[in-house]
Amino acid sequence: MKFTSIFNVATAATIAASMAGGFAYADAMHPMTGEKLAADQTFTYRLLDGIPTLDPQLNEDVSGSDILRDLFEGLTNQDADGNTIPGVAESWEASEGNTVYTFKLRDNAKWSNGDPVTANDFVYAWRRAADPATASPYSWYIDLMSIKNGSEVLAGDLAPDQLGVEAVDDYTFKVSLSQALPYFVAMTTHATVFPTHQATIEAHGDQWTRPENMVSNGAYKLTEWVLKERTTRERNTMYWNNDKTILDKVVTLVINDDNVALTRWRAGELDQTAVPAGQYPRLKEELPAETFSFPRLCNYYYTFNLTDSGHPAFQDVRVRKALAYAVDRDVVVEKVLQAGQYPAYTFTPGATAGFSVPDVDFAGWTQAERDAKAKELLAEAGFGADNPLKFDMLYNTSEGHKKIATAIAAMWKQKLGVEAVLANMEWKTFLDVRGKQDFQLARGAWCGDYNEASTFLDLVDTDSGYNDGKWSNAEVDQLLAEAKTSADPSANYTRIEQILAEEMPVIPVYHYTGNFMLKTSLKGWPFGNVEQNWYSRDLYKVAE
C-alpha cells in the first residue's frame, strides 16, 4: 500500500524554488488549495505543563506524544480522519492466522544524521520498551500488543532478545504475536513503538534527548528544550517526505494559567491555546471562527486508592458508590466546563469505534434519585453527622481541574456532609505520587492509544501499569483476555462496564470534547480524528 499525502499531487511547477534540504513554501501558493501561504511558517502553541521526557520509550503523556509524532516516525501514521496510513512502513501483510505481521520499510527513510532507518532500529526500540532495565512506564503496551514472549520479557523471565520481533533484512520487519489481535497495526502509531537510534542512546545515555545530542527520524528535529518553559522543533531536512512539508518551525510555550494563555493568544503570541473552563459560550459567540469544540477519545475520572495506603473507607463499595452517585455530572459539563462535554456514567466514551454505550442502572436515574441513594449508602456504611467522612482529593495544577474538583467537593459537602480536602501538584510530581499510590482520591484522564474500547478498559486490568488505584477483579481480567481474540467483543465490554458500575473503583465524570482557540491563519487541523493524533507536517499557515 502506498501513502500519497495531500501534497503529493503538487508538481515542481506549483512549488516555489527549491532550497537546500527541501522546497521553500513561504510566500508561495498552497499546492492543493491555491491559498497564499504566510511568509513565516511557525506554529506556536501553549502547553499546560513542561514535558517530563522526549524519549519515546519513556513518554507517558499526551502532550509529549504530540511532540514525539513530529520528532519520530513509526511504522504507521494516521490521516485527518484517524485512519491508519503508512509511515516508515510502505506496506504490511498478515500471515499465519493473523499472528505474524511483516512490514516492508521504505528505503529512503533516514535519521537526522543521514543514517538509514532500518528494521534493526525497530527491533532495538521495541526490545528497549520491553526491557525491565529501561523502566518504561508504558512497557505494558508491549504485552497489550500481544507480542510473542512480551509478558515473559516484561517479567524478567526471558531476555529482551527473545521478544517476537525480527529484522528479516534491513527493510523487512517481522512481528510474531502470541495470539491474533484484530487491531494490531493500528497500535503501531503509538510513540512507545517509535524507532530510536541505538548509537546515540549508547553514546549519550539519559542525555540523548537533549537538542545537541538527539538523532530522530521524523519531519522535525529538536533544536531547543528549556524545561518547564519551551521547546522548539524545526524541519528535518533528512526526512523522506521533507519536500512536502510546509511548516518550518513548531514552538511550545509552557503557560500554567489558562487565562494568561488566552491573553497571550489574543495578543498574537500563540496560534493555539485551550479554552478556559466555563468560557466557551462567550468565546464562541465573540470569536466563532476561532473557537472550536469537537468529540475526543478521552475520559475524565477520579480513582480510589484501594491499597493499604488508601483511605480505609474506600474499601467499602457503598462509600465509593455514594461518592460517585452524588456527583452531578450535568452541573460539571453545563455550568463549570460549558464546552459540549458529555456526562460520563461509563468509563469508555461513546465516541469509541464499535462501542455501544451500555445501560448501567445509575445512569438512568434522576440526580435526585442518585443523591437519595448516596445518602442511604453512606449512612449504611456508618458515616454521618456523628462520624463525618474526610479524605484528600488530588489533582494536577490547572485552573480547569481546580474548578472541577472544587465543584465536586462542594456537592459532597452539601449533600453528604463529606469533606474532601483539595490538593494540587505540578504534572511530573503528580504522576509520580499517583503512580506510587501515595494518595487517597486522585484525578485521572485517559486519551485512547488506538480507537477501540480496550484502550480504556485495559486500564482496569489487574496488571495494568495505569491501574493507579490497584483495583482487581478476576472476571474483568478474564473478559479482557477473551476480548482480545474475539470477533465481536462488545458483550465483554458491556459486562465490564456493568461490573465497574457495580464495584465503582473509579468515578467517571465526563467524556471530553476537544476545545481550543485556533487562529484562522493556521490550516489543516484534523478535527475528524477523535484520537487527535496530529502531525505538524500536515499543517500550514496562510497569509492574512
Coordinates of C-alpha atoms in Angstrom, one line a residue:
M1 CA 0.0 0.0 0.0
K2 CA 1.4 3.4 -1.0
F3 CA 0.7 6.6 1.0
T4 CA 0.1 9.7 -1.0
S5 CA -0.2 12.8 1.2
I6 CA -2.5 15.7 0.2
F7 CA 0.6 17.4 -1.0
N8 CA 1.9 14.7 -3.3
V9 CA -0.2 15.9 -6.2
A10 CA 1.9 19.0 -6.4
T11 CA 4.4 19.2 -9.2
A12 CA 7.6 21.2 -9.2
A13 CA 5.9 23.9 -11.2
T14 CA 3.4 24.5 -8.4
I15 CA 6.0 24.7 -5.7
A16 CA 8.4 27.6 -5.0
A17 CA 12.0 27.4 -5.9
S18 CA 14.0 24.6 -4.3
M19 CA 16.2 25.4 -1.4
A20 CA 18.8 23.4 0.5
G21 CA 17.1 20.4 2.0
G22 CA 13.6 21.0 0.6
F23 CA 11.3 23.4 -1.1
A24 CA 10.5 26.9 0.0
Y25 CA 6.8 27.3 0.6
A26 CA 6.8 30.7 2.3
D27 CA 5.1 33.4 0.2
A28 CA 4.1 30.7 -2.3
M29 CA 0.7 29.2 -3.0
H30 CA -0.6 26.1 -1.4
P31 CA -0.1 23.3 -4.0
M32 CA -3.6 21.9 -3.4
T33 CA -5.9 24.7 -2.2
G34 CA -4.2 27.7 -4.0
E35 CA -4.2 29.7 -0.8
K36 CA -1.4 32.2 -0.4
L37 CA 1.0 31.0 2.3
A38 CA 2.4 33.1 5.1
A39 CA 6.0 34.2 4.9
D40 CA 6.6 32.9 8.4
Q41 CA 5.7 29.3 8.7
T42 CA 6.0 29.0 12.5
F43 CA 3.3 27.3 14.6
T44 CA 3.3 28.3 18.3
Y45 CA 1.0 26.7 20.8
R46 CA 0.6 26.6 24.6
L47 CA 1.3 23.7 26.9
L48 CA -0.1 23.5 30.5
D49 CA 3.0 21.8 31.9
G50 CA 6.6 21.1 30.9
I51 CA 7.4 17.8 29.1
P52 CA 8.9 15.3 31.5
T53 CA 10.7 13.4 28.7
L54 CA 11.1 13.2 25.0
D55 CA 12.3 9.6 25.0
P56 CA 9.6 7.6 23.0
Q57 CA 10.1 4.6 25.2
L58 CA 9.7 6.6 28.5
N59 CA 7.0 9.0 27.5
E60 CA 3.5 8.6 29.1
D61 CA 1.6 11.8 28.4
V62 CA -0.5 13.2 25.6
S63 CA 1.4 16.4 25.1
G64 CA 4.7 14.5 24.9
S65 CA 3.2 12.3 22.3
D66 CA 2.2 15.3 20.2
I67 CA 5.8 16.4 20.1
L68 CA 7.2 12.9 19.6
R69 CA 5.0 12.4 16.5
D70 CA 6.9 15.3 14.9
L71 CA 10.4 14.2 16.0
F72 CA 10.0 10.5 15.3
E73 CA 8.0 8.4 12.8
G74 CA 6.8 4.9 13.5
L75 CA 5.7 2.1 11.2
T76 CA 2.4 3.8 10.6
N77 CA 0.7 7.2 11.0
Q78 CA -2.9 8.4 11.0
D79 CA -4.7 10.6 8.5
A80 CA -7.0 13.5 9.2
D81 CA -9.9 11.1 9.9
G82 CA -7.9 8.8 12.2
N83 CA -7.3 6.0 9.6
T84 CA -4.1 4.1 9.7
I85 CA -1.7 5.0 6.9
P86 CA 1.9 4.2 6.0
G87 CA 4.8 5.8 7.9
V88 CA 8.2 4.3 7.7
A89 CA 6.5 1.1 6.6
E90 CA 5.3 1.4 3.0
S91 CA 3.2 -1.8 3.3
W92 CA 2.4 -4.7 5.5
E93 CA 0.8 -8.1 5.4
A94 CA -0.6 -10.6 8.0
S95 CA 0.0 -14.3 7.8
E96 CA -0.2 -17.5 9.9
G97 CA -3.8 -16.7 11.0
N98 CA -3.0 -13.1 11.7
T99 CA -0.3 -13.9 14.2
V100 CA 2.6 -12.8 12.1
Y101 CA 2.8 -9.3 10.6
T102 CA 5.5 -8.3 8.1
F103 CA 6.2 -4.7 7.4
K104 CA 8.1 -3.5 4.3
L105 CA 10.0 -0.4 5.1
R106 CA 10.7 2.4 2.7
D107 CA 14.3 2.6 1.6
N108 CA 14.6 6.4 1.6
A109 CA 13.8 6.9 5.3
K110 CA 16.7 8.5 7.1
W111 CA 17.7 9.6 10.6
S112 CA 18.5 13.3 11.0
N113 CA 22.2 12.5 10.9
G114 CA 21.8 10.8 7.5
D115 CA 21.9 7.2 8.7
P116 CA 19.2 4.9 7.0
V117 CA 16.2 3.9 9.1
T118 CA 16.2 0.1 9.1
A119 CA 14.3 -2.8 10.6
N120 CA 17.0 -3.1 13.2
D121 CA 16.1 0.3 14.6
F122 CA 12.6 -1.0 15.3
V123 CA 13.9 -4.2 16.8
Y124 CA 16.1 -2.2 19.1
A125 CA 13.3 0.2 20.2
W126 CA 10.7 -2.5 20.8
R127 CA 13.1 -4.6 22.8
R128 CA 14.1 -1.5 24.7
A129 CA 10.5 -0.7 25.6
A130 CA 10.0 -4.2 27.0
D131 CA 13.3 -4.4 28.8
P132 CA 12.7 -4.1 32.6
A133 CA 16.1 -2.2 32.8
T134 CA 14.6 0.6 30.7
A135 CA 11.8 1.1 33.3
S136 CA 9.4 2.3 30.7
P137 CA 6.1 3.4 32.3
Y138 CA 4.4 2.2 29.1
S139 CA 6.2 -1.2 28.9
W140 CA 2.8 -2.9 29.5
Y141 CA 1.9 -1.7 26.0
I142 CA 4.2 -4.3 24.5
D143 CA 2.2 -7.0 26.3
L144 CA -1.0 -5.3 25.3
M145 CA 0.1 -5.7 21.7
S146 CA 0.2 -9.5 22.2
I147 CA 3.8 -9.7 21.0
K148 CA 5.2 -13.2 21.4
N149 CA 7.2 -13.5 24.7
G150 CA 6.2 -10.0 25.7
S151 CA 4.9 -10.8 29.1
E152 CA 7.9 -13.0 29.9
V153 CA 10.4 -10.3 28.9
L154 CA 8.5 -7.7 30.9
A155 CA 8.6 -10.1 34.0
G156 CA 12.3 -10.6 33.5
D157 CA 11.9 -14.3 32.8
L158 CA 13.3 -14.0 29.3
A159 CA 15.9 -11.7 27.8
P160 CA 14.7 -8.8 25.6
D161 CA 16.3 -10.5 22.6
Q162 CA 13.6 -13.2 22.9
L163 CA 10.8 -10.7 22.1
G164 CA 8.9 -11.7 19.0
V165 CA 10.4 -9.0 16.7
E166 CA 12.9 -9.7 13.9
A167 CA 14.8 -7.8 11.2
V168 CA 14.5 -10.2 8.3
D169 CA 16.7 -7.8 6.3
D170 CA 17.4 -4.1 6.5
Y171 CA 13.9 -3.2 5.2
T172 CA 11.8 -6.0 6.4
F173 CA 10.5 -6.0 10.0
K174 CA 8.6 -9.1 11.3
V175 CA 6.5 -9.3 14.4
S176 CA 5.2 -12.5 15.8
L177 CA 2.1 -12.4 18.1
S178 CA 1.1 -14.8 20.9
Q179 CA -2.5 -14.6 19.6
A180 CA -4.3 -12.9 16.8
L181 CA -5.1 -9.3 17.5
P182 CA -7.5 -7.6 15.1
Y183 CA -6.3 -4.0 15.7
F184 CA -2.6 -4.7 15.9
V185 CA -1.5 -2.5 13.0
A186 CA -3.5 0.5 14.5
M187 CA -1.5 0.1 17.7
T188 CA 1.8 0.8 15.8
T189 CA 1.0 4.6 15.6
H190 CA 1.8 4.9 19.3
A191 CA 5.0 6.7 20.5
T192 CA 6.2 3.7 22.7
V193 CA 7.0 1.8 19.5
F194 CA 8.7 4.5 17.6
P195 CA 12.2 3.7 16.5
T196 CA 15.2 5.1 18.4
H197 CA 18.8 5.5 17.3
Q198 CA 20.9 2.9 19.2
A199 CA 24.3 4.5 18.7
T200 CA 23.0 7.9 20.0
I201 CA 21.5 6.4 23.1
E202 CA 24.6 4.3 23.9
A203 CA 26.8 7.4 23.3
H204 CA 24.8 9.8 25.5
G205 CA 22.8 7.8 28.0
D206 CA 20.0 9.7 29.6
Q207 CA 21.2 12.9 27.9
W208 CA 20.5 11.6 24.4
T209 CA 17.2 13.6 24.2
R210 CA 19.0 16.9 24.6
P211 CA 18.8 19.0 21.4
E212 CA 22.5 18.9 20.8
N213 CA 22.5 15.1 21.0
M214 CA 19.2 13.9 19.7
V215 CA 19.1 12.0 16.4
S216 CA 15.5 11.5 15.2
N217 CA 13.7 10.3 12.1
G218 CA 10.5 12.5 12.0
A219 CA 9.6 15.5 9.9
Y220 CA 11.2 17.8 12.6
K221 CA 14.2 17.8 14.8
L222 CA 14.6 19.2 18.3
T223 CA 16.5 22.4 18.4
E224 CA 15.6 23.8 21.8
W225 CA 14.3 22.4 25.1
V226 CA 14.1 24.6 28.1
L227 CA 12.4 22.6 30.9
K228 CA 9.1 24.0 32.0
E229 CA 9.4 26.9 29.6
R230 CA 9.6 26.0 25.9
T231 CA 10.5 23.6 23.2
T232 CA 11.4 24.3 19.5
R233 CA 11.4 21.8 16.7
E234 CA 12.5 22.6 13.1
R235 CA 12.3 21.0 9.7
N236 CA 14.4 17.8 9.5
T237 CA 15.9 18.1 6.0
M238 CA 16.7 14.4 6.1
Y239 CA 13.1 13.4 6.4
W240 CA 12.0 11.3 3.5
N241 CA 9.0 13.5 2.7
N242 CA 10.5 16.8 3.7
D243 CA 9.8 18.5 0.3
K244 CA 6.1 18.2 1.0
T245 CA 6.2 19.8 4.5
I246 CA 5.2 23.4 4.7
L247 CA 5.6 24.4 8.4
D248 CA 9.2 25.3 9.1
K249 CA 9.1 25.5 12.9
V250 CA 6.9 24.5 15.8
V251 CA 7.2 26.1 19.2
T252 CA 5.6 25.2 22.5
L253 CA 5.3 27.7 25.4
V254 CA 4.6 26.4 28.9
I255 CA 1.9 28.6 30.5
N256 CA 0.3 27.2 33.6
D257 CA -2.7 29.6 33.8
D258 CA -5.5 29.2 31.2
N259 CA -6.5 32.8 31.3
V260 CA -2.9 34.1 31.0
A261 CA -2.6 31.8 27.9
L262 CA -5.8 33.2 26.4
T263 CA -4.5 36.8 26.9
R264 CA -1.3 35.9 25.1
W265 CA -3.3 34.1 22.3
R266 CA -5.3 37.3 21.9
A267 CA -2.0 39.3 21.7
G268 CA -0.9 37.1 18.8
E269 CA 1.9 35.3 20.7
L270 CA 0.1 31.9 20.3
D271 CA -1.6 30.3 17.3
Q272 CA -3.5 27.8 19.6
T273 CA -4.5 27.6 23.3
A274 CA -7.1 26.0 25.5
V275 CA -10.5 27.4 26.2
P276 CA -10.6 28.3 29.9
A277 CA -13.2 26.4 31.8
G278 CA -16.7 28.0 31.5
Q279 CA -15.7 30.5 28.8
Y280 CA -16.6 28.5 25.7
P281 CA -20.1 30.0 25.2
R282 CA -18.8 33.6 25.4
L283 CA -15.8 33.0 23.2
K284 CA -17.8 31.1 20.6
E285 CA -20.2 34.0 20.3
E286 CA -17.4 36.6 20.3
L287 CA -14.9 34.6 18.0
P288 CA -16.9 31.9 16.2
A289 CA -14.3 31.2 13.5
E290 CA -11.5 30.7 16.1
T291 CA -13.3 28.8 18.9
F292 CA -13.7 25.0 18.4
S293 CA -15.3 22.1 20.1
F294 CA -15.4 18.5 18.8
P295 CA -15.6 14.9 20.2
R296 CA -12.4 13.5 21.7
L297 CA -11.5 9.9 22.5
C298 CA -10.8 10.8 26.2
N299 CA -12.3 10.3 29.6
Y300 CA -12.1 12.2 32.9
Y301 CA -12.5 10.4 36.2
Y302 CA -11.4 10.2 39.8
T303 CA -9.8 7.0 41.0
F304 CA -9.9 5.5 44.5
N305 CA -6.7 4.2 46.0
L306 CA -7.7 0.7 47.1
T307 CA -4.3 -0.4 48.5
D308 CA -3.4 -0.3 52.2
S309 CA -2.1 3.3 51.7
G310 CA -5.5 4.5 50.7
H311 CA -8.4 5.7 52.9
P312 CA -9.9 2.7 54.7
A313 CA -13.4 3.9 54.0
F314 CA -12.8 3.4 50.3
Q315 CA -12.6 -0.4 50.8
D316 CA -16.4 -0.2 51.3
V317 CA -18.2 -0.3 47.9
R318 CA -21.1 1.6 49.5
V319 CA -18.8 4.6 50.1
R320 CA -17.4 4.5 46.6
K321 CA -20.9 4.3 45.1
A322 CA -22.2 7.1 47.4
L323 CA -19.5 9.5 46.2
A324 CA -20.0 8.5 42.6
Y325 CA -23.8 9.0 42.7
A326 CA -23.6 12.4 44.4
V327 CA -21.5 13.9 41.5
D328 CA -23.9 15.9 39.4
R329 CA -22.3 15.5 36.0
D330 CA -24.7 17.8 34.3
V331 CA -23.6 20.6 36.5
V332 CA -19.9 19.8 35.8
V333 CA -20.4 19.9 32.0
E334 CA -23.1 22.6 31.7
K335 CA -22.1 25.0 34.4
V336 CA -18.3 24.5 35.0
L337 CA -16.9 23.4 31.6
Q338 CA -19.6 24.6 29.2
A339 CA -17.9 23.3 26.0
G340 CA -20.1 20.4 24.9
Q341 CA -18.5 17.7 27.1
Y342 CA -20.6 14.6 27.7
P343 CA -21.6 13.4 31.2
A344 CA -20.0 10.0 31.9
Y345 CA -21.6 7.1 33.5
T346 CA -19.3 4.6 31.8
F347 CA -15.5 4.5 31.6
T348 CA -15.4 4.2 27.8
P349 CA -16.5 7.2 25.7
G350 CA -19.4 6.8 23.3
A351 CA -17.1 8.2 20.5
T352 CA -15.1 4.9 20.6
A353 CA -15.3 3.0 17.3
G354 CA -17.6 -0.1 17.5
F355 CA -18.6 0.7 21.1
S356 CA -22.2 0.9 22.1
V357 CA -22.7 2.6 25.5
P358 CA -24.4 0.1 27.7
D359 CA -27.2 0.8 30.2
V360 CA -25.9 1.0 33.7
D361 CA -28.5 1.5 36.5
F362 CA -27.5 4.8 38.0
A363 CA -27.2 6.5 34.6
G364 CA -31.0 6.2 34.1
W365 CA -31.9 7.7 37.5
T366 CA -32.6 11.3 38.1
Q367 CA -30.0 13.2 40.0
A368 CA -32.4 13.4 43.0
E369 CA -32.6 9.6 43.0
R370 CA -28.9 9.3 42.8
D371 CA -28.5 11.8 45.7
A372 CA -31.0 9.9 47.8
K373 CA -29.3 6.6 47.2
A374 CA -25.9 8.2 48.0
K375 CA -27.2 9.4 51.4
E376 CA -28.6 5.9 52.1
L377 CA -25.4 4.1 51.2
L378 CA -23.2 6.4 53.2
A379 CA -25.3 6.0 56.3
E380 CA -25.3 2.2 55.9
A381 CA -21.5 2.4 55.8
G382 CA -21.5 4.2 59.1
F383 CA -20.8 7.8 58.1
G384 CA -22.9 10.8 59.0
A385 CA -23.0 13.9 61.2
D386 CA -21.5 12.0 64.2
N387 CA -18.9 10.3 62.0
P388 CA -18.1 12.5 59.0
L389 CA -16.1 11.2 56.1
K390 CA -12.9 13.2 55.3
F391 CA -10.3 12.4 52.7
D392 CA -7.7 14.1 50.4
M393 CA -8.6 14.8 46.8
L394 CA -5.6 15.2 44.5
Y395 CA -5.4 16.8 41.0
N396 CA -2.6 18.3 38.9
T397 CA -2.2 22.0 38.7
S398 CA -4.7 23.6 36.3
E399 CA -7.5 26.2 36.7
G400 CA -9.9 23.8 35.0
H401 CA -9.0 20.8 37.2
K402 CA -9.3 23.1 40.2
K403 CA -12.8 24.2 39.2
I404 CA -14.0 20.7 38.7
A405 CA -12.5 19.4 42.0
T406 CA -14.0 22.4 43.8
A407 CA -17.4 21.8 42.4
I408 CA -17.4 18.1 43.2
A409 CA -16.1 18.7 46.7
A410 CA -18.9 21.2 47.2
M411 CA -21.5 18.7 46.1
W412 CA -20.2 16.1 48.5
K413 CA -20.2 18.6 51.4
Q414 CA -23.7 19.9 50.7
K415 CA -25.4 16.6 50.0
L416 CA -23.5 14.2 52.2
G417 CA -21.5 16.2 54.8
V418 CA -18.3 14.8 53.3
E419 CA -15.1 16.9 53.5
A420 CA -12.8 16.5 50.5
V421 CA -9.5 18.3 51.2
L422 CA -8.2 19.6 47.8
A423 CA -4.5 19.3 47.0
N424 CA -2.7 20.0 43.7
M425 CA 0.7 19.2 42.3
E426 CA 2.6 20.0 39.2
W427 CA 2.3 17.3 36.5
K428 CA 5.6 15.4 36.9
T429 CA 5.2 15.2 40.7
F430 CA 1.5 14.3 40.4
L431 CA 2.3 11.4 38.1
D432 CA 4.9 10.1 40.4
V433 CA 2.7 10.4 43.5
R434 CA -0.3 8.8 41.8
G435 CA 1.8 6.0 40.3
K436 CA 3.2 5.1 43.8
Q437 CA -0.3 5.0 45.3
D438 CA 0.6 7.9 47.7
F439 CA -2.9 9.3 47.5
Q440 CA -6.5 8.7 48.6
L441 CA -8.6 10.0 45.7
A442 CA -6.9 11.3 42.6
R443 CA -7.9 12.8 39.3
G444 CA -7.4 10.6 36.2
A445 CA -7.9 11.1 32.5
W446 CA -7.1 8.9 29.5
C447 CA -7.0 9.5 25.8
G448 CA -7.1 6.4 23.7
D449 CA -3.9 5.0 22.3
Y450 CA -6.0 3.4 19.5
N451 CA -9.7 3.6 18.6
E452 CA -11.1 0.5 20.3
A453 CA -12.8 0.1 23.7
S454 CA -9.9 -2.0 25.2
T455 CA -7.7 1.1 25.1
F456 CA -9.8 2.3 28.1
L457 CA -10.9 -0.9 29.7
D458 CA -7.4 -2.4 29.8
L459 CA -6.6 0.3 32.4
V460 CA -8.7 -1.6 35.0
D461 CA -6.9 -4.9 34.3
T462 CA -5.2 -6.1 37.5
D463 CA -1.8 -5.9 35.9
S464 CA -2.2 -2.7 34.0
G465 CA 0.6 -0.2 34.6
Y466 CA -2.0 2.6 34.8
N467 CA -4.4 0.8 37.2
D468 CA -3.4 3.5 39.8
G469 CA -6.0 2.5 42.3
K470 CA -4.9 -1.2 42.1
W471 CA -8.4 -2.5 41.9
S472 CA -8.6 -6.1 40.9
N473 CA -11.4 -8.2 39.5
A474 CA -10.8 -11.7 38.2
E475 CA -13.9 -11.6 36.0
V476 CA -12.8 -8.4 34.4
D477 CA -9.4 -9.8 33.7
Q478 CA -10.9 -12.8 32.1
L479 CA -13.3 -10.8 29.9
L480 CA -10.5 -8.6 28.7
A481 CA -8.3 -11.6 27.8
E482 CA -11.2 -13.1 25.9
A483 CA -12.0 -9.8 24.1
K484 CA -8.5 -9.7 22.5
T485 CA -9.2 -12.6 20.2
S486 CA -13.0 -12.3 19.9
A487 CA -14.5 -11.4 16.5
D488 CA -17.1 -9.3 18.4
P489 CA -16.0 -8.4 21.9
S490 CA -18.9 -6.0 22.5
A491 CA -20.7 -8.3 25.0
N492 CA -17.4 -8.5 27.0
Y493 CA -17.1 -4.7 27.1
T494 CA -20.7 -4.3 28.2
R495 CA -20.3 -6.7 31.0
I496 CA -17.0 -4.9 32.1
E497 CA -18.8 -1.6 32.2
Q498 CA -21.6 -3.2 34.3
I499 CA -19.0 -4.5 36.8
L500 CA -17.4 -1.1 37.0
A501 CA -20.8 0.4 37.9
E502 CA -21.3 -2.3 40.5
E503 CA -17.9 -2.0 42.1
M504 CA -17.1 1.7 41.3
P505 CA -13.3 1.6 41.6
V506 CA -13.3 4.9 39.6
I507 CA -15.8 7.8 39.4
P508 CA -16.5 8.6 35.7
V509 CA -17.1 12.3 35.4
Y510 CA -17.2 13.3 31.8
H511 CA -16.1 12.4 28.3
Y512 CA -14.0 15.0 26.5
T513 CA -14.6 17.3 23.7
G514 CA -11.6 19.0 22.1
N515 CA -11.9 22.7 22.7
F516 CA -9.4 25.3 21.9
M517 CA -8.7 28.6 20.3
L518 CA -7.1 28.4 16.9
K519 CA -6.0 31.3 14.8
T520 CA -7.7 31.4 11.3
S521 CA -4.3 31.6 9.7
L522 CA -3.4 28.0 10.8
K523 CA -4.9 25.4 8.5
G524 CA -5.1 21.7 8.2
W525 CA -6.1 20.7 11.7
P526 CA -7.5 17.1 11.8
F527 CA -10.8 17.8 13.5
G528 CA -12.2 14.5 12.3
N529 CA -9.6 12.5 14.1
V530 CA -11.2 11.6 17.5
E531 CA -7.8 10.5 18.9
Q532 CA -6.4 13.9 17.9
N533 CA -3.2 12.4 16.6
W534 CA -2.0 15.4 14.7
Y535 CA 1.2 16.0 12.7
S536 CA 2.7 19.4 12.2
R537 CA 3.8 18.4 8.7
D538 CA 0.2 18.4 7.7
L539 CA -0.4 21.9 8.9
Y540 CA 0.3 25.2 7.2
K541 CA -0.2 29.0 7.7
V542 CA -1.9 31.2 5.2
A543 CA -1.2 34.9 4.6
E544 CA -3.6 37.2 6.5

